[in-house]
PDB file of C-alpha atoms and ligand atoms in Angstrom:
ATOM      1  CA  UNK A   1      22.452  38.329 231.057  1.00  0.00           C
ATOM      2  CA  UNK A   2      20.178  39.861 228.525  1.00  0.00           C
ATOM      3  CA  UNK A   3      17.828  42.743 229.143  1.00  0.00           C
ATOM      4  CA  UNK A   4      14.947  40.296 229.114  1.00  0.00           C
ATOM      5  CA  UNK A   5      16.024  38.382 232.125  1.00  0.00           C
ATOM      6  CA  UNK A   6      17.491  41.191 234.035  1.00  0.00           C
ATOM      7  CA  UNK A   7      14.710  43.199 234.224  1.00  0.00           C
ATOM      8  CA  UNK A   8      13.122  40.229 236.655  1.00  0.00           C
ATOM      9  CA  UNK A   9      15.594  40.880 239.218  1.00  0.00           C
ATOM     10  CA  UNK A  10      15.051  44.816 239.076  1.00  0.00           C
ATOM     11  CA  UNK A  11      13.943  46.566 242.536  1.00  0.00           C
ATOM     12  CA  UNK A  12      12.089  48.291 243.428  1.00  0.00           C
ATOM     13  CA  UNK A  13       9.053  47.372 241.782  1.00  0.00           C
ATOM     14  CA  UNK A  14       8.659  50.448 240.081  1.00  0.00           C
ATOM     15  CA  UNK A  15      11.790  50.438 238.532  1.00  0.00           C
ATOM     16  CA  UNK A  16      10.887  46.947 237.108  1.00  0.00           C
ATOM     17  CA  UNK A  17       7.447  47.873 235.766  1.00  0.00           C
ATOM     18  CA  UNK A  18       8.985  50.783 234.217  1.00  0.00           C
ATOM     19  CA  UNK A  19      11.396  48.494 232.067  1.00  0.00           C
ATOM     20  CA  UNK A  20       8.846  45.484 231.753  1.00  0.00           C
ATOM     21  CA  UNK A  21       6.386  47.712 229.944  1.00  0.00           C
ATOM     22  CA  UNK A  22       9.040  48.713 227.584  1.00  0.00           C
ATOM     23  CA  UNK A  23      10.412  45.317 227.319  1.00  0.00           C
ATOM     24  CA  UNK A  24       6.848  43.756 226.648  1.00  0.00           C
ATOM     25  CA  UNK A  25       5.194  46.241 224.354  1.00  0.00           C
ATOM     26  CA  UNK A  26       7.961  48.442 222.617  1.00  0.00           C
ATOM     27  CA  UNK A  27      11.359  46.872 222.292  1.00  0.00           C
ATOM     28  CA  UNK A  28      12.014  45.162 219.064  1.00  0.00           C
ATOM     29  CA  UNK A  29       8.507  45.981 218.123  1.00  0.00           C
ATOM     30  CA  UNK A  30       8.057  47.383 214.559  1.00  0.00           C
ATOM     31  CA  UNK A  31       6.610  51.105 214.519  1.00  0.00           C
ATOM     32  CA  UNK A  32       4.623  52.018 211.851  1.00  0.00           C
ATOM     33  CA  UNK A  33       3.917  55.740 212.716  1.00  0.00           C
ATOM     34  CA  UNK A  34       7.033  58.218 211.319  1.00  0.00           C
ATOM     35  CA  UNK A  35       6.618  60.398 214.502  1.00  0.00           C
ATOM     36  CA  UNK A  36       7.081  57.495 216.911  1.00  0.00           C
ATOM     37  CA  UNK A  37      10.024  56.415 214.737  1.00  0.00           C
ATOM     38  CA  UNK A  38      11.442  59.719 215.151  1.00  0.00           C
ATOM     39  CA  UNK A  39      10.576  59.618 218.810  1.00  0.00           C
ATOM     40  CA  UNK A  40      12.580  56.333 219.368  1.00  0.00           C
ATOM     41  CA  UNK A  41      15.588  58.171 217.533  1.00  0.00           C
ATOM     42  CA  UNK A  42      15.358  60.942 219.752  1.00  0.00           C
ATOM     43  CA  UNK A  43      15.277  59.087 223.162  1.00  0.00           C
ATOM     44  CA  UNK A  44      18.046  56.550 221.680  1.00  0.00           C
ATOM     45  CA  UNK A  45      20.362  59.648 220.796  1.00  0.00           C
ATOM     46  CA  UNK A  46      19.487  61.468 224.311  1.00  0.00           C
ATOM     47  CA  UNK A  47      20.637  57.941 225.926  1.00  0.00           C
ATOM     48  CA  UNK A  48      24.186  58.487 224.764  1.00  0.00           C
ATOM     49  CA  UNK A  49      26.302  58.463 227.934  1.00  0.00           C
ATOM     50  CA  UNK A  50      23.139  57.787 230.275  1.00  0.00           C
ATOM     51  CA  UNK A  51      21.235  54.898 231.092  1.00  0.00           C
ATOM     52  CA  UNK A  52      18.360  53.750 229.021  1.00  0.00           C
ATOM     53  CA  UNK A  53      16.338  54.145 232.671  1.00  0.00           C
ATOM     54  CA  UNK A  54      17.073  57.862 232.638  1.00  0.00           C
ATOM     55  CA  UNK A  55      15.233  58.036 229.202  1.00  0.00           C
ATOM     56  CA  UNK A  56      12.359  55.787 230.079  1.00  0.00           C
ATOM     57  CA  UNK A  57      11.594  58.225 233.040  1.00  0.00           C
ATOM     58  CA  UNK A  58      11.788  61.328 231.119  1.00  0.00           C
ATOM     59  CA  UNK A  59       9.757  59.764 228.385  1.00  0.00           C
ATOM     60  CA  UNK A  60       6.986  61.897 229.285  1.00  0.00           C
ATOM     61  CA  UNK A  61       9.086  65.052 229.657  1.00  0.00           C
ATOM     62  CA  UNK A  62      10.349  64.333 226.125  1.00  0.00           C
ATOM     63  CA  UNK A  63       6.583  64.092 224.862  1.00  0.00           C
ATOM     64  CA  UNK A  64       5.766  67.406 226.326  1.00  0.00           C
ATOM     65  CA  UNK A  65       8.690  69.138 225.241  1.00  0.00           C
ATOM     66  CA  UNK A  66       9.041  67.859 221.973  1.00  0.00           C
ATOM     67  CA  UNK A  67       5.381  68.362 220.534  1.00  0.00           C
ATOM     68  CA  UNK A  68       4.850  64.477 221.220  1.00  0.00           C
ATOM     69  CA  UNK A  69       7.826  64.190 218.456  1.00  0.00           C
ATOM     70  CA  UNK A  70       5.769  65.652 215.612  1.00  0.00           C
ATOM     71  CA  UNK A  71       8.166  65.730 212.782  1.00  0.00           C
ATOM     72  CA  UNK A  72       6.855  68.853 211.454  1.00  0.00           C
ATOM     73  CA  UNK A  73       6.793  70.983 214.367  1.00  0.00           C
ATOM     74  CA  UNK A  74       9.948  69.633 215.709  1.00  0.00           C
ATOM     75  CA  UNK A  75      11.627  70.574 212.518  1.00  0.00           C
ATOM     76  CA  UNK A  76       9.968  74.348 212.270  1.00  0.00           C
ATOM     77  CA  UNK A  77      11.106  74.784 215.947  1.00  0.00           C
ATOM     78  CA  UNK A  78      12.803  78.360 216.404  1.00  0.00           C
ATOM     79  CA  UNK A  79      15.796  79.768 218.499  1.00  0.00           C
ATOM     80  CA  UNK A  80      13.202  80.363 221.392  1.00  0.00           C
ATOM     81  CA  UNK A  81      12.411  76.658 221.152  1.00  0.00           C
ATOM     82  CA  UNK A  82      15.976  75.741 221.514  1.00  0.00           C
ATOM     83  CA  UNK A  83      16.309  77.930 224.708  1.00  0.00           C
ATOM     84  CA  UNK A  84      13.161  76.752 225.960  1.00  0.00           C
ATOM     85  CA  UNK A  85      14.244  73.152 225.592  1.00  0.00           C
ATOM     86  CA  UNK A  86      17.759  73.915 226.920  1.00  0.00           C
ATOM     87  CA  UNK A  87      15.931  75.078 230.101  1.00  0.00           C
ATOM     88  CA  UNK A  88      13.225  72.055 230.280  1.00  0.00           C
ATOM     89  CA  UNK A  89      14.284  69.608 233.332  1.00  0.00           C
ATOM     90  CA  UNK A  90      11.923  66.940 232.019  1.00  0.00           C
ATOM     91  CA  UNK A  91      14.625  66.399 229.099  1.00  0.00           C
ATOM     92  CA  UNK A  92      18.067  65.869 228.858  1.00  0.00           C
ATOM     93  CA  UNK A  93      19.480  69.576 228.297  1.00  0.00           C
ATOM     94  CA  UNK A  94      22.349  69.011 226.219  1.00  0.00           C
ATOM     95  CA  UNK A  95      22.907  71.542 223.317  1.00  0.00           C
ATOM     96  CA  UNK A  96      24.445  68.805 220.734  1.00  0.00           C
ATOM     97  CA  UNK A  97      21.454  66.312 221.732  1.00  0.00           C
ATOM     98  CA  UNK A  98      18.575  69.190 221.129  1.00  0.00           C
ATOM     99  CA  UNK A  99      20.243  70.186 218.054  1.00  0.00           C
ATOM    100  CA  UNK A 100      20.284  67.012 216.614  1.00  0.00           C
ATOM    101  CA  UNK A 101      16.477  66.362 217.131  1.00  0.00           C
ATOM    102  CA  UNK A 102      15.842  69.789 215.500  1.00  0.00           C
ATOM    103  CA  UNK A 103      18.226  69.125 212.571  1.00  0.00           C
ATOM    104  CA  UNK A 104      17.127  65.546 212.542  1.00  0.00           C
ATOM    105  CA  UNK A 105      13.335  66.246 212.105  1.00  0.00           C
ATOM    106  CA  UNK A 106      14.230  68.797 209.289  1.00  0.00           C
ATOM    107  CA  UNK A 107      16.259  65.984 207.519  1.00  0.00           C
ATOM    108  CA  UNK A 108      13.111  63.767 208.010  1.00  0.00           C
ATOM    109  CA  UNK A 109      10.884  66.103 206.551  1.00  0.00           C
ATOM    110  CA  UNK A 110      13.000  65.825 203.488  1.00  0.00           C
ATOM    111  CA  UNK A 111      12.884  62.077 203.773  1.00  0.00           C
ATOM    112  CA  UNK A 112       9.260  61.963 203.650  1.00  0.00           C
ATOM    113  CA  UNK A 113       9.005  64.203 200.886  1.00  0.00           C
ATOM    114  CA  UNK A 114      11.171  61.813 198.493  1.00  0.00           C
ATOM    115  CA  UNK A 115      10.332  58.629 199.871  1.00  0.00           C
ATOM    116  CA  UNK A 116       6.602  59.209 200.989  1.00  0.00           C
ATOM    117  CA  UNK A 117       7.425  58.430 204.787  1.00  0.00           C
ATOM    118  CA  UNK A 118      10.741  57.955 207.110  1.00  0.00           C
ATOM    119  CA  UNK A 119       9.679  54.210 207.363  1.00  0.00           C
ATOM    120  CA  UNK A 120       9.453  53.841 203.746  1.00  0.00           C
ATOM    121  CA  UNK A 121      12.958  55.427 203.661  1.00  0.00           C
ATOM    122  CA  UNK A 122      14.032  53.027 206.212  1.00  0.00           C
ATOM    123  CA  UNK A 123      12.568  50.060 204.450  1.00  0.00           C
ATOM    124  CA  UNK A 124      14.142  51.234 200.974  1.00  0.00           C
ATOM    125  CA  UNK A 125      17.554  50.707 202.606  1.00  0.00           C
ATOM    126  CA  UNK A 126      16.751  47.395 204.168  1.00  0.00           C
ATOM    127  CA  UNK A 127      18.446  45.103 204.520  1.00  0.00           C
ATOM    128  CA  UNK A 128      21.784  46.342 205.488  1.00  0.00           C
ATOM    129  CA  UNK A 129      24.552  45.077 207.849  1.00  0.00           C
ATOM    130  CA  UNK A 130      25.120  47.276 211.053  1.00  0.00           C
ATOM    131  CA  UNK A 131      28.331  48.839 209.366  1.00  0.00           C
ATOM    132  CA  UNK A 132      26.265  49.944 206.101  1.00  0.00           C
ATOM    133  CA  UNK A 133      23.555  51.291 208.153  1.00  0.00           C
ATOM    134  CA  UNK A 134      26.206  53.336 210.299  1.00  0.00           C
ATOM    135  CA  UNK A 135      27.547  54.929 206.975  1.00  0.00           C
ATOM    136  CA  UNK A 136      24.270  55.863 205.684  1.00  0.00           C
ATOM    137  CA  UNK A 137      23.116  57.350 209.071  1.00  0.00           C
ATOM    138  CA  UNK A 138      26.296  58.993 209.564  1.00  0.00           C
ATOM    139  CA  UNK A 139      25.728  60.768 206.143  1.00  0.00           C
ATOM    140  CA  UNK A 140      22.185  61.443 206.957  1.00  0.00           C
ATOM    141  CA  UNK A 141      21.643  62.372 210.325  1.00  0.00           C
ATOM    142  CA  UNK A 142      23.549  64.299 213.489  1.00  0.00           C
ATOM    143  CA  UNK A 143      24.358  62.287 216.544  1.00  0.00           C
ATOM    144  CA  UNK A 144      24.050  58.879 215.383  1.00  0.00           C
ATOM    145  CA  UNK A 145      26.803  57.019 216.366  1.00  0.00           C
ATOM    146  CA  UNK A 146      27.271  53.062 215.949  1.00  0.00           C
ATOM    147  CA  UNK A 147      25.500  52.315 219.489  1.00  0.00           C
ATOM    148  CA  UNK A 148      22.658  54.689 218.877  1.00  0.00           C
ATOM    149  CA  UNK A 149      22.065  53.278 215.291  1.00  0.00           C
ATOM    150  CA  UNK A 150      22.191  49.824 216.400  1.00  0.00           C
ATOM    151  CA  UNK A 151      19.874  50.412 219.182  1.00  0.00           C
ATOM    152  CA  UNK A 152      17.314  52.517 217.115  1.00  0.00           C
ATOM    153  CA  UNK A 153      17.198  49.657 214.259  1.00  0.00           C
ATOM    154  CA  UNK A 154      17.140  46.738 216.856  1.00  0.00           C
ATOM    155  CA  UNK A 155      14.675  48.341 218.755  1.00  0.00           C
ATOM    156  CA  UNK A 156      12.194  48.974 215.609  1.00  0.00           C
ATOM    157  CA  UNK A 157      12.881  45.539 214.186  1.00  0.00           C
ATOM    158  CA  UNK A 158      15.169  46.502 211.431  1.00  0.00           C
ATOM    159  CA  UNK A 159      18.110  44.278 213.119  1.00  0.00           C
ATOM    160  CA  UNK A 160      17.538  41.034 214.927  1.00  0.00           C
ATOM    161  CA  UNK A 161      18.626  40.896 218.370  1.00  0.00           C
ATOM    162  CA  UNK A 162      16.060  42.126 220.939  1.00  0.00           C
ATOM    163  CA  UNK A 163      14.859  39.050 222.669  1.00  0.00           C
ATOM    164  CA  UNK A 164      16.346  35.575 222.311  1.00  0.00           C
ATOM    165  CA  UNK A 165      13.884  32.958 221.424  1.00  0.00           C
ATOM    166  CA  UNK A 166      13.615  31.773 224.965  1.00  0.00           C
ATOM    167  CA  UNK A 167      11.989  35.231 226.106  1.00  0.00           C
ATOM    168  CA  UNK A 168       7.947  34.988 225.813  1.00  0.00           C
ATOM    169  CA  UNK A 169       8.056  38.379 223.868  1.00  0.00           C
ATOM    170  CA  UNK A 170      10.012  36.784 221.081  1.00  0.00           C
ATOM    171  CA  UNK A 171       6.873  35.065 219.755  1.00  0.00           C
ATOM    172  CA  UNK A 172       4.558  38.424 219.763  1.00  0.00           C
ATOM    173  CA  UNK A 173       7.407  40.348 218.232  1.00  0.00           C
ATOM    174  CA  UNK A 174       7.323  37.741 215.398  1.00  0.00           C
ATOM    175  CA  UNK A 175       3.483  38.273 215.042  1.00  0.00           C
ATOM    176  CA  UNK A 176       4.118  41.608 214.073  1.00  0.00           C
ATOM    177  CA  UNK A 177       6.693  40.702 211.040  1.00  0.00           C
ATOM    178  CA  UNK A 178       9.823  42.836 212.157  1.00  0.00           C
ATOM    179  CA  UNK A 179      11.770  43.627 209.060  1.00  0.00           C
ATOM    180  CA  UNK A 180      14.805  41.521 210.080  1.00  0.00           C
ATOM    181  CA  UNK A 181      12.531  38.330 209.144  1.00  0.00           C
ATOM    182  CA  UNK A 182      13.221  39.166 205.660  1.00  0.00           C
ATOM    183  CA  UNK A 183      16.622  38.635 205.972  1.00  0.00           C
ATOM    184  CA  UNK A 184      19.702  40.901 206.063  1.00  0.00           C
TER     185      UNK A 184
HETATM  186 ZN1   ZN B 201      12.625  39.919 226.220  1.00  0.00          ZN
END
């Protein structure tokens, strides 16, 4: 069963609503805001070893702790910020994950300077197969294993596969012109 159909059977209602909101409005939809793209990358990285539900529940906590994913601010985090994050129960307190967020923000600042934006950097490299993307992410970012790269690129519309054609959201995603429509 796909994510799309599993949601319908989720209990209790609050749990179902949390997933439904993500599924209906975010999952697979293109993102045209660099900070939001970075935020999705942070969330996917933080999911490693945990459930997506855990991350969705903590989304507000992440936004508060990481300055609403403002890349420039996160890139400028000091040692004190690192300590603050590692003591914040609203997020995932994992040294490698906190470190990845800060280092990846610094990297993205560089990509913005070189390519105009993080989105343009992604567009510049599109289309690629998943193994090619994995190679690129591995040499560019920290803590971006295959599953993370796949989920990040699918959930932002660079790779196909979030919703089957039978899902009502499939059509809504198409209207937003996801990158995968341009072929791989
Ligand atoms: Zn769906």
